[in-house]
Amino acid sequence: MLPVLDSAISIQSLIWLFLAAFMLHDFEEIIRIEPWFRKHRNVIFARVPAWFHKDLQPFSRMTSSQFAVAVCVEFVIFIPCTYLAAEKGMYLMFLGFNTVMLLHVFTHVGQALFVRMLTPGVITAVAVVLPYSLYLFYRLLNENLVSLSDILISLPFGLTLVPIVLFGHKLGERLIPMSNHTSEKEVDYAANPNCGM
């Protein structure tokens, strides 16, 4: 199987496919995040520790449009980094982003196991991102384009995604204010999860 893939997909094509893998994964999150939280809000707040409620609250009220803004910001950052890797052989940022994306798969799996249901993004994380990332690293290492130490060194660069994502979410809130679909009851529940809905 691997030799067939190796001969069918050039390394440049494989690197560019990062953008497709990322968008397939994030399309699942964009599509599912708002209705999923609306449907499972009570269950989620009941299952996560009380100290995490404050951090969870903005996500529980996030609209799909707001989430899409954050994804767009990431995508804009990923394009030049992917170009530099595919066309110029400059892998550092690209490796870092892919390392973080691979680790992110396990956060999705952990979330799903913790709340005992399918969470937004877990299906494509396992079915798309995980096999893509493993195959990408295999090819880069197998073709001696990068080393294990390069991957480790790239991780801090990949962690720059954290402020990028946070900025994207803040920008989404600014550009697309929260709609009126969040009722006073939902806001009350976020402030006092024992009140029920």
Short mmCIF file of N, CA and C in Angstrom, two decimals, residues 24-197:
data_model
loop_
_atom_site.label_atom_id
_atom_site.label_comp_id
_atom_site.label_asym_id
_atom_site.label_seq_id
_atom_site.Cartn_x
_atom_site.Cartn_y
_atom_site.Cartn_z
N LEU A 24 -11.07 20.11 5.42
CA LEU A 24 -12.06 19.05 5.64
C LEU A 24 -12.37 18.91 7.13
N HIS A 25 -11.31 18.94 7.93
CA HIS A 25 -11.50 18.84 9.38
C HIS A 25 -12.28 20.03 9.93
N ASP A 26 -11.89 21.22 9.50
CA ASP A 26 -12.53 22.40 10.05
C ASP A 26 -13.94 22.63 9.50
N PHE A 27 -14.22 22.13 8.30
CA PHE A 27 -15.60 22.19 7.81
C PHE A 27 -16.51 21.41 8.74
N GLU A 28 -16.05 20.26 9.22
CA GLU A 28 -16.87 19.50 10.15
C GLU A 28 -17.15 20.32 11.41
N GLU A 29 -16.12 21.00 11.92
CA GLU A 29 -16.32 21.82 13.12
C GLU A 29 -17.24 23.01 12.85
N ILE A 30 -17.03 23.68 11.71
CA ILE A 30 -17.87 24.84 11.37
C ILE A 30 -19.33 24.43 11.28
N ILE A 31 -19.58 23.32 10.61
CA ILE A 31 -20.96 22.87 10.39
C ILE A 31 -21.62 22.41 11.69
N ARG A 32 -20.86 21.74 12.54
CA ARG A 32 -21.47 21.09 13.70
C ARG A 32 -21.43 21.89 15.01
N ILE A 33 -20.52 22.86 15.15
CA ILE A 33 -20.28 23.47 16.45
C ILE A 33 -21.53 24.13 17.04
N GLU A 34 -22.22 24.93 16.26
CA GLU A 34 -23.36 25.69 16.79
C GLU A 34 -24.54 24.79 17.14
N PRO A 35 -25.02 23.95 16.21
CA PRO A 35 -26.16 23.09 16.58
C PRO A 35 -25.81 22.06 17.65
N TRP A 36 -24.55 21.61 17.66
CA TRP A 36 -24.14 20.61 18.66
C TRP A 36 -24.21 21.19 20.07
N PHE A 37 -23.67 22.38 20.24
CA PHE A 37 -23.73 23.01 21.57
C PHE A 37 -25.16 23.34 21.96
N ARG A 38 -25.96 23.77 20.98
CA ARG A 38 -27.34 24.09 21.29
C ARG A 38 -28.09 22.86 21.80
N LYS A 39 -27.80 21.72 21.18
CA LYS A 39 -28.49 20.48 21.54
C LYS A 39 -27.97 19.86 22.84
N HIS A 40 -26.66 19.93 23.05
CA HIS A 40 -26.04 19.19 24.17
C HIS A 40 -25.52 20.08 25.29
N ARG A 41 -25.93 21.34 25.30
CA ARG A 41 -25.39 22.30 26.27
C ARG A 41 -25.50 21.81 27.72
N ASN A 42 -26.67 21.37 28.11
CA ASN A 42 -26.88 20.92 29.49
C ASN A 42 -25.96 19.77 29.85
N VAL A 43 -25.89 18.80 28.95
CA VAL A 43 -25.08 17.61 29.20
C VAL A 43 -23.60 17.99 29.33
N ILE A 44 -23.12 18.85 28.43
CA ILE A 44 -21.71 19.23 28.44
C ILE A 44 -21.36 19.95 29.75
N PHE A 45 -22.15 20.93 30.13
CA PHE A 45 -21.85 21.67 31.35
C PHE A 45 -21.97 20.79 32.59
N ALA A 46 -22.82 19.78 32.52
CA ALA A 46 -22.96 18.86 33.66
C ALA A 46 -21.75 17.93 33.78
N ARG A 47 -21.12 17.62 32.65
CA ARG A 47 -20.02 16.64 32.65
C ARG A 47 -18.64 17.25 32.84
N VAL A 48 -18.47 18.51 32.47
CA VAL A 48 -17.14 19.11 32.65
C VAL A 48 -17.04 19.71 34.05
N PRO A 49 -15.82 19.76 34.60
CA PRO A 49 -15.65 20.33 35.95
C PRO A 49 -16.10 21.78 36.02
N ALA A 50 -16.61 22.19 37.16
CA ALA A 50 -17.13 23.55 37.33
C ALA A 50 -16.07 24.61 37.04
N TRP A 51 -14.81 24.32 37.38
CA TRP A 51 -13.76 25.32 37.16
C TRP A 51 -13.52 25.59 35.69
N PHE A 52 -14.00 24.71 34.80
CA PHE A 52 -13.79 24.88 33.36
C PHE A 52 -14.98 25.57 32.68
N HIS A 53 -16.07 25.79 33.42
CA HIS A 53 -17.27 26.38 32.83
C HIS A 53 -17.01 27.75 32.22
N LYS A 54 -16.21 28.56 32.91
CA LYS A 54 -15.96 29.92 32.42
C LYS A 54 -15.24 29.89 31.07
N ASP A 55 -14.28 28.97 30.91
CA ASP A 55 -13.56 28.85 29.65
C ASP A 55 -14.44 28.26 28.54
N LEU A 56 -15.36 27.41 28.93
CA LEU A 56 -16.23 26.74 27.97
C LEU A 56 -17.35 27.64 27.47
N GLN A 57 -17.74 28.60 28.29
CA GLN A 57 -18.90 29.44 27.98
C GLN A 57 -18.80 30.13 26.61
N PRO A 58 -17.67 30.77 26.24
CA PRO A 58 -17.64 31.43 24.91
C PRO A 58 -17.85 30.44 23.77
N PHE A 59 -17.33 29.22 23.90
CA PHE A 59 -17.51 28.23 22.85
C PHE A 59 -18.96 27.77 22.77
N SER A 60 -19.63 27.73 23.92
CA SER A 60 -21.01 27.27 23.92
C SER A 60 -21.94 28.27 23.25
N ARG A 61 -21.52 29.53 23.15
CA ARG A 61 -22.34 30.57 22.53
C ARG A 61 -21.86 30.93 21.13
N MET A 62 -20.75 30.32 20.68
CA MET A 62 -20.16 30.67 19.40
C MET A 62 -21.04 30.24 18.24
N THR A 63 -21.16 31.12 17.26
CA THR A 63 -21.92 30.77 16.06
C THR A 63 -20.96 30.14 15.04
N SER A 64 -21.54 29.44 14.08
CA SER A 64 -20.73 28.84 13.02
C SER A 64 -19.98 29.91 12.24
N SER A 65 -20.61 31.06 12.04
CA SER A 65 -19.96 32.16 11.31
C SER A 65 -18.75 32.69 12.06
N GLN A 66 -18.87 32.84 13.37
CA GLN A 66 -17.74 33.29 14.17
C GLN A 66 -16.60 32.29 14.11
N PHE A 67 -16.93 31.00 14.19
CA PHE A 67 -15.91 29.96 14.12
C PHE A 67 -15.22 29.98 12.76
N ALA A 68 -15.99 30.24 11.70
CA ALA A 68 -15.43 30.28 10.35
C ALA A 68 -14.39 31.39 10.19
N VAL A 69 -14.58 32.50 10.90
CA VAL A 69 -13.59 33.59 10.84
C VAL A 69 -12.25 33.10 11.39
N ALA A 70 -12.28 32.39 12.52
CA ALA A 70 -11.04 31.87 13.10
C ALA A 70 -10.36 30.89 12.15
N VAL A 71 -11.15 30.05 11.50
CA VAL A 71 -10.61 29.08 10.54
C VAL A 71 -9.98 29.82 9.36
N CYS A 72 -10.63 30.88 8.90
CA CYS A 72 -10.10 31.68 7.79
C CYS A 72 -8.75 32.29 8.14
N VAL A 73 -8.62 32.81 9.36
CA VAL A 73 -7.34 33.39 9.80
C VAL A 73 -6.23 32.33 9.75
N GLU A 74 -6.53 31.13 10.29
CA GLU A 74 -5.55 30.04 10.24
C GLU A 74 -5.18 29.69 8.80
N PHE A 75 -6.19 29.58 7.96
CA PHE A 75 -5.96 29.19 6.56
C PHE A 75 -5.05 30.18 5.85
N VAL A 76 -5.27 31.47 6.09
CA VAL A 76 -4.43 32.51 5.48
C VAL A 76 -2.98 32.36 5.93
N ILE A 77 -2.76 32.01 7.19
CA ILE A 77 -1.41 31.79 7.71
C ILE A 77 -0.80 30.53 7.10
N PHE A 78 -1.61 29.50 6.92
CA PHE A 78 -1.11 28.21 6.42
C PHE A 78 -0.67 28.27 4.96
N ILE A 79 -1.28 29.12 4.15
CA ILE A 79 -0.97 29.14 2.71
C ILE A 79 0.51 29.46 2.45
N PRO A 80 1.06 30.56 2.97
CA PRO A 80 2.49 30.82 2.68
C PRO A 80 3.42 29.79 3.30
N CYS A 81 3.07 29.26 4.46
CA CYS A 81 3.92 28.24 5.09
C CYS A 81 3.93 26.95 4.27
N THR A 82 2.78 26.61 3.69
CA THR A 82 2.69 25.43 2.84
C THR A 82 3.45 25.66 1.54
N TYR A 83 3.33 26.86 0.99
CA TYR A 83 4.07 27.19 -0.22
C TYR A 83 5.58 27.07 0.01
N LEU A 84 6.06 27.63 1.11
CA LEU A 84 7.50 27.58 1.40
C LEU A 84 7.98 26.14 1.54
N ALA A 85 7.17 25.28 2.14
CA ALA A 85 7.56 23.87 2.29
C ALA A 85 7.53 23.14 0.96
N ALA A 86 6.44 23.31 0.21
CA ALA A 86 6.26 22.55 -1.04
C ALA A 86 7.19 23.02 -2.15
N GLU A 87 7.38 24.32 -2.25
CA GLU A 87 8.10 24.87 -3.40
C GLU A 87 9.53 25.29 -3.10
N LYS A 88 9.84 25.57 -1.83
CA LYS A 88 11.17 26.08 -1.49
C LYS A 88 11.93 25.16 -0.53
N GLY A 89 11.28 24.10 -0.05
CA GLY A 89 11.96 23.19 0.86
C GLY A 89 12.23 23.77 2.23
N MET A 90 11.45 24.79 2.62
CA MET A 90 11.60 25.41 3.94
C MET A 90 10.49 24.85 4.83
N TYR A 91 10.85 23.91 5.71
CA TYR A 91 9.87 23.08 6.37
C TYR A 91 9.52 23.48 7.81
N LEU A 92 10.27 24.38 8.42
CA LEU A 92 10.17 24.57 9.86
C LEU A 92 8.75 24.91 10.33
N MET A 93 8.15 25.97 9.81
CA MET A 93 6.80 26.35 10.24
C MET A 93 5.78 25.29 9.84
N PHE A 94 5.94 24.76 8.63
CA PHE A 94 5.02 23.73 8.15
C PHE A 94 5.06 22.50 9.05
N LEU A 95 6.24 22.09 9.43
CA LEU A 95 6.39 20.96 10.35
C LEU A 95 5.74 21.26 11.69
N GLY A 96 5.98 22.46 12.19
CA GLY A 96 5.41 22.84 13.48
C GLY A 96 3.90 22.80 13.47
N PHE A 97 3.30 23.36 12.42
CA PHE A 97 1.84 23.37 12.32
C PHE A 97 1.29 21.95 12.22
N ASN A 98 1.99 21.10 11.46
CA ASN A 98 1.51 19.72 11.31
C ASN A 98 1.71 18.91 12.57
N THR A 99 2.75 19.20 13.33
CA THR A 99 2.95 18.51 14.60
C THR A 99 1.82 18.86 15.57
N VAL A 100 1.48 20.14 15.63
CA VAL A 100 0.38 20.58 16.49
C VAL A 100 -0.94 19.99 16.01
N MET A 101 -1.12 19.94 14.69
CA MET A 101 -2.36 19.38 14.16
C MET A 101 -2.48 17.89 14.50
N LEU A 102 -1.36 17.17 14.46
CA LEU A 102 -1.38 15.75 14.84
C LEU A 102 -1.72 15.60 16.32
N LEU A 103 -1.12 16.41 17.17
CA LEU A 103 -1.42 16.36 18.60
C LEU A 103 -2.88 16.74 18.86
N HIS A 104 -3.40 17.64 18.04
CA HIS A 104 -4.78 18.10 18.18
C HIS A 104 -5.79 16.96 17.98
N VAL A 105 -5.41 15.98 17.17
CA VAL A 105 -6.27 14.81 16.97
C VAL A 105 -6.61 14.18 18.32
N PHE A 106 -5.60 14.08 19.19
CA PHE A 106 -5.80 13.40 20.46
C PHE A 106 -6.61 14.24 21.44
N THR A 107 -6.60 15.57 21.26
CA THR A 107 -7.49 16.39 22.10
C THR A 107 -8.95 16.14 21.70
N HIS A 108 -9.19 15.98 20.39
CA HIS A 108 -10.55 15.68 19.94
C HIS A 108 -11.02 14.33 20.48
N VAL A 109 -10.15 13.34 20.39
CA VAL A 109 -10.50 12.01 20.89
C VAL A 109 -10.74 12.07 22.40
N GLY A 110 -9.88 12.79 23.12
CA GLY A 110 -10.03 12.93 24.57
C GLY A 110 -11.34 13.62 24.94
N GLN A 111 -11.69 14.68 24.20
CA GLN A 111 -12.94 15.38 24.47
C GLN A 111 -14.14 14.46 24.27
N ALA A 112 -14.11 13.70 23.16
CA ALA A 112 -15.22 12.80 22.86
C ALA A 112 -15.36 11.72 23.94
N LEU A 113 -14.24 11.18 24.39
CA LEU A 113 -14.29 10.17 25.44
C LEU A 113 -14.77 10.76 26.75
N PHE A 114 -14.34 11.99 27.04
CA PHE A 114 -14.69 12.63 28.31
C PHE A 114 -16.19 12.91 28.40
N VAL A 115 -16.77 13.44 27.31
CA VAL A 115 -18.20 13.77 27.35
C VAL A 115 -19.07 12.62 26.87
N ARG A 116 -18.43 11.54 26.42
CA ARG A 116 -19.10 10.31 26.00
C ARG A 116 -20.09 10.53 24.86
N MET A 117 -19.63 11.30 23.85
CA MET A 117 -20.42 11.50 22.63
C MET A 117 -19.51 12.02 21.53
N LEU A 118 -20.00 11.98 20.29
CA LEU A 118 -19.23 12.52 19.17
C LEU A 118 -19.20 14.03 19.28
N THR A 119 -18.01 14.58 19.36
CA THR A 119 -17.85 16.03 19.44
C THR A 119 -17.54 16.58 18.05
N PRO A 120 -17.79 17.87 17.81
CA PRO A 120 -17.49 18.45 16.50
C PRO A 120 -16.01 18.33 16.16
N GLY A 121 -15.72 17.71 15.03
CA GLY A 121 -14.34 17.58 14.57
C GLY A 121 -13.70 16.24 14.81
N VAL A 122 -14.28 15.40 15.67
CA VAL A 122 -13.61 14.15 16.03
C VAL A 122 -13.58 13.15 14.86
N ILE A 123 -14.62 13.14 14.04
CA ILE A 123 -14.68 12.18 12.93
C ILE A 123 -13.57 12.47 11.92
N THR A 124 -13.46 13.71 11.47
CA THR A 124 -12.43 14.03 10.48
C THR A 124 -11.04 14.06 11.11
N ALA A 125 -10.96 14.32 12.42
CA ALA A 125 -9.66 14.26 13.08
C ALA A 125 -9.07 12.85 12.96
N VAL A 126 -9.92 11.85 13.19
CA VAL A 126 -9.47 10.46 13.15
C VAL A 126 -9.39 9.93 11.72
N ALA A 127 -10.37 10.29 10.88
CA ALA A 127 -10.46 9.71 9.53
C ALA A 127 -9.63 10.45 8.49
N VAL A 128 -9.33 11.73 8.73
CA VAL A 128 -8.60 12.53 7.73
C VAL A 128 -7.25 13.00 8.27
N VAL A 129 -7.27 13.75 9.38
CA VAL A 129 -6.04 14.38 9.88
C VAL A 129 -5.02 13.34 10.35
N LEU A 130 -5.46 12.35 11.11
CA LEU A 130 -4.53 11.35 11.63
C LEU A 130 -3.81 10.60 10.52
N PRO A 131 -4.52 9.98 9.56
CA PRO A 131 -3.78 9.28 8.50
C PRO A 131 -2.94 10.22 7.64
N TYR A 132 -3.45 11.43 7.36
CA TYR A 132 -2.67 12.38 6.57
C TYR A 132 -1.37 12.72 7.30
N SER A 133 -1.47 13.09 8.57
CA SER A 133 -0.30 13.51 9.33
C SER A 133 0.73 12.40 9.45
N LEU A 134 0.28 11.19 9.76
CA LEU A 134 1.21 10.07 9.89
C LEU A 134 1.91 9.79 8.57
N TYR A 135 1.15 9.82 7.48
CA TYR A 135 1.76 9.56 6.17
C TYR A 135 2.71 10.69 5.78
N LEU A 136 2.33 11.94 6.07
CA LEU A 136 3.20 13.08 5.76
C LEU A 136 4.54 12.94 6.48
N PHE A 137 4.50 12.66 7.78
CA PHE A 137 5.75 12.54 8.53
C PHE A 137 6.57 11.35 8.05
N TYR A 138 5.90 10.25 7.74
CA TYR A 138 6.60 9.09 7.19
C TYR A 138 7.34 9.47 5.91
N ARG A 139 6.66 10.18 4.99
CA ARG A 139 7.28 10.54 3.71
C ARG A 139 8.44 11.51 3.90
N LEU A 140 8.22 12.52 4.74
CA LEU A 140 9.29 13.51 4.96
C LEU A 140 10.52 12.87 5.58
N LEU A 141 10.30 11.95 6.52
CA LEU A 141 11.42 11.26 7.17
C LEU A 141 12.05 10.24 6.22
N ASN A 142 11.21 9.48 5.53
CA ASN A 142 11.70 8.43 4.65
C ASN A 142 12.51 8.99 3.49
N GLU A 143 12.16 10.16 3.02
CA GLU A 143 12.87 10.78 1.90
C GLU A 143 13.98 11.71 2.38
N ASN A 144 14.28 11.64 3.68
CA ASN A 144 15.37 12.41 4.29
C ASN A 144 15.26 13.92 4.05
N LEU A 145 14.02 14.38 3.99
CA LEU A 145 13.80 15.82 3.85
C LEU A 145 13.84 16.51 5.21
N VAL A 146 13.47 15.77 6.25
CA VAL A 146 13.55 16.27 7.62
C VAL A 146 14.03 15.13 8.51
N SER A 147 14.40 15.48 9.73
CA SER A 147 14.81 14.48 10.72
C SER A 147 13.87 14.59 11.93
N LEU A 148 13.97 13.61 12.83
CA LEU A 148 13.17 13.67 14.05
C LEU A 148 13.50 14.91 14.87
N SER A 149 14.76 15.29 14.87
CA SER A 149 15.14 16.50 15.62
C SER A 149 14.52 17.74 15.00
N ASP A 150 14.38 17.75 13.66
CA ASP A 150 13.71 18.88 13.00
C ASP A 150 12.26 18.99 13.48
N ILE A 151 11.61 17.84 13.62
CA ILE A 151 10.21 17.84 14.07
C ILE A 151 10.11 18.37 15.49
N LEU A 152 11.03 17.95 16.36
CA LEU A 152 11.02 18.44 17.74
C LEU A 152 11.31 19.93 17.81
N ILE A 153 12.27 20.37 17.00
CA ILE A 153 12.63 21.79 16.98
C ILE A 153 11.46 22.64 16.46
N SER A 154 10.66 22.06 15.57
CA SER A 154 9.56 22.82 14.96
C SER A 154 8.39 23.04 15.91
N LEU A 155 8.30 22.24 16.97
CA LEU A 155 7.12 22.31 17.84
C LEU A 155 6.86 23.70 18.41
N PRO A 156 7.89 24.41 18.93
CA PRO A 156 7.60 25.77 19.42
C PRO A 156 7.04 26.69 18.34
N PHE A 157 7.49 26.51 17.09
CA PHE A 157 6.94 27.32 16.01
C PHE A 157 5.47 26.96 15.77
N GLY A 158 5.15 25.68 15.89
CA GLY A 158 3.77 25.25 15.74
C GLY A 158 2.87 25.81 16.82
N LEU A 159 3.44 26.00 18.01
CA LEU A 159 2.63 26.53 19.12
C LEU A 159 2.23 27.99 18.93
N THR A 160 2.83 28.64 17.91
CA THR A 160 2.36 30.00 17.58
C THR A 160 0.91 29.96 17.10
N LEU A 161 0.42 28.76 16.79
CA LEU A 161 -1.00 28.62 16.42
C LEU A 161 -1.93 29.02 17.55
N VAL A 162 -1.49 28.85 18.79
CA VAL A 162 -2.37 29.16 19.93
C VAL A 162 -2.81 30.62 19.89
N PRO A 163 -1.88 31.60 19.86
CA PRO A 163 -2.35 32.99 19.78
C PRO A 163 -3.06 33.30 18.47
N ILE A 164 -2.68 32.62 17.37
CA ILE A 164 -3.35 32.85 16.09
C ILE A 164 -4.81 32.44 16.19
N VAL A 165 -5.06 31.27 16.78
CA VAL A 165 -6.44 30.78 16.94
C VAL A 165 -7.23 31.69 17.88
N LEU A 166 -6.62 32.09 18.99
CA LEU A 166 -7.30 32.98 19.93
C LEU A 166 -7.65 34.31 19.26
N PHE A 167 -6.70 34.84 18.48
CA PHE A 167 -6.95 36.07 17.74
C PHE A 167 -8.11 35.87 16.76
N GLY A 168 -8.12 34.74 16.06
CA GLY A 168 -9.19 34.45 15.10
C GLY A 168 -10.56 34.42 15.75
N HIS A 169 -10.63 33.82 16.95
CA HIS A 169 -11.92 33.76 17.65
C HIS A 169 -12.36 35.14 18.14
N LYS A 170 -11.39 35.94 18.62
CA LYS A 170 -11.74 37.31 19.04
C LYS A 170 -12.20 38.13 17.85
N LEU A 171 -11.51 37.95 16.71
CA LEU A 171 -11.90 38.67 15.50
C LEU A 171 -13.30 38.26 15.06
N GLY A 172 -13.60 36.96 15.16
CA GLY A 172 -14.94 36.47 14.82
C GLY A 172 -16.01 37.11 15.68
N GLU A 173 -15.74 37.26 16.98
CA GLU A 173 -16.69 37.89 17.89
C GLU A 173 -16.90 39.36 17.54
N ARG A 174 -15.80 40.03 17.10
CA ARG A 174 -15.90 41.44 16.75
C ARG A 174 -16.65 41.64 15.44
N LEU A 175 -16.28 40.82 14.44
CA LEU A 175 -16.88 40.99 13.11
C LEU A 175 -18.32 40.51 13.05
N ILE A 176 -18.62 39.46 13.81
CA ILE A 176 -19.96 38.88 13.79
C ILE A 176 -20.45 38.78 15.23
N PRO A 177 -21.09 39.83 15.74
CA PRO A 177 -21.57 39.80 17.12
C PRO A 177 -22.52 38.62 17.34
N MET A 178 -22.58 38.16 18.58
CA MET A 178 -23.42 37.02 18.93
C MET A 178 -24.86 37.32 18.55
N SER A 179 -25.47 36.36 17.90
CA SER A 179 -26.86 36.54 17.47
C SER A 179 -27.80 36.43 18.66
N ASN A 180 -29.03 36.78 18.45
CA ASN A 180 -30.02 36.74 19.51
C ASN A 180 -30.55 35.34 19.78
N HIS A 181 -29.97 34.31 19.09
CA HIS A 181 -30.47 32.95 19.32
C HIS A 181 -30.12 32.45 20.71
N THR A 182 -29.12 33.09 21.36
CA THR A 182 -28.78 32.69 22.72
C THR A 182 -29.76 33.35 23.67
N SER A 183 -30.58 32.54 24.25
CA SER A 183 -31.62 33.07 25.12
C SER A 183 -31.06 33.47 26.47
N GLU A 184 -31.85 34.25 27.21
CA GLU A 184 -31.45 34.63 28.56
C GLU A 184 -31.27 33.40 29.43
N LYS A 185 -32.09 32.37 29.15
CA LYS A 185 -31.99 31.14 29.92
C LYS A 185 -30.63 30.49 29.74
N GLU A 186 -30.10 30.51 28.46
CA GLU A 186 -28.80 29.90 28.20
C GLU A 186 -27.70 30.67 28.92
N VAL A 187 -27.78 32.01 28.90
CA VAL A 187 -26.79 32.83 29.59
C VAL A 187 -26.85 32.56 31.08
N ASP A 188 -28.07 32.46 31.63
CA ASP A 188 -28.23 32.17 33.05
C ASP A 188 -27.60 30.82 33.38
N TYR A 189 -27.79 29.84 32.51
CA TYR A 189 -27.26 28.51 32.76
C TYR A 189 -25.73 28.53 32.80
N ALA A 190 -25.12 29.32 31.87
CA ALA A 190 -23.66 29.40 31.86
C ALA A 190 -23.15 30.01 33.15
N ALA A 191 -23.88 30.98 33.67
CA ALA A 191 -23.47 31.62 34.92
C ALA A 191 -23.75 30.72 36.12
N ASN A 192 -24.87 29.96 36.05
CA ASN A 192 -25.26 29.09 37.15
C ASN A 192 -25.74 27.74 36.59
N PRO A 193 -24.83 26.82 36.32
CA PRO A 193 -25.19 25.57 35.67
C PRO A 193 -26.15 24.70 36.47
N ASN A 194 -26.42 25.02 37.73
CA ASN A 194 -27.34 24.22 38.53
C ASN A 194 -28.80 24.63 38.32
N CYS A 195 -29.02 25.70 37.54
CA CYS A 195 -30.37 26.21 37.42
C CYS A 195 -31.21 25.44 36.40
N GLY A 196 -30.58 24.68 35.50
CA GLY A 196 -31.32 23.95 34.48
C GLY A 196 -31.84 24.89 33.41
N MET A 197 -32.38 24.30 32.34
CA MET A 197 -32.86 25.13 31.23
C MET A 197 -34.32 24.90 30.97
#
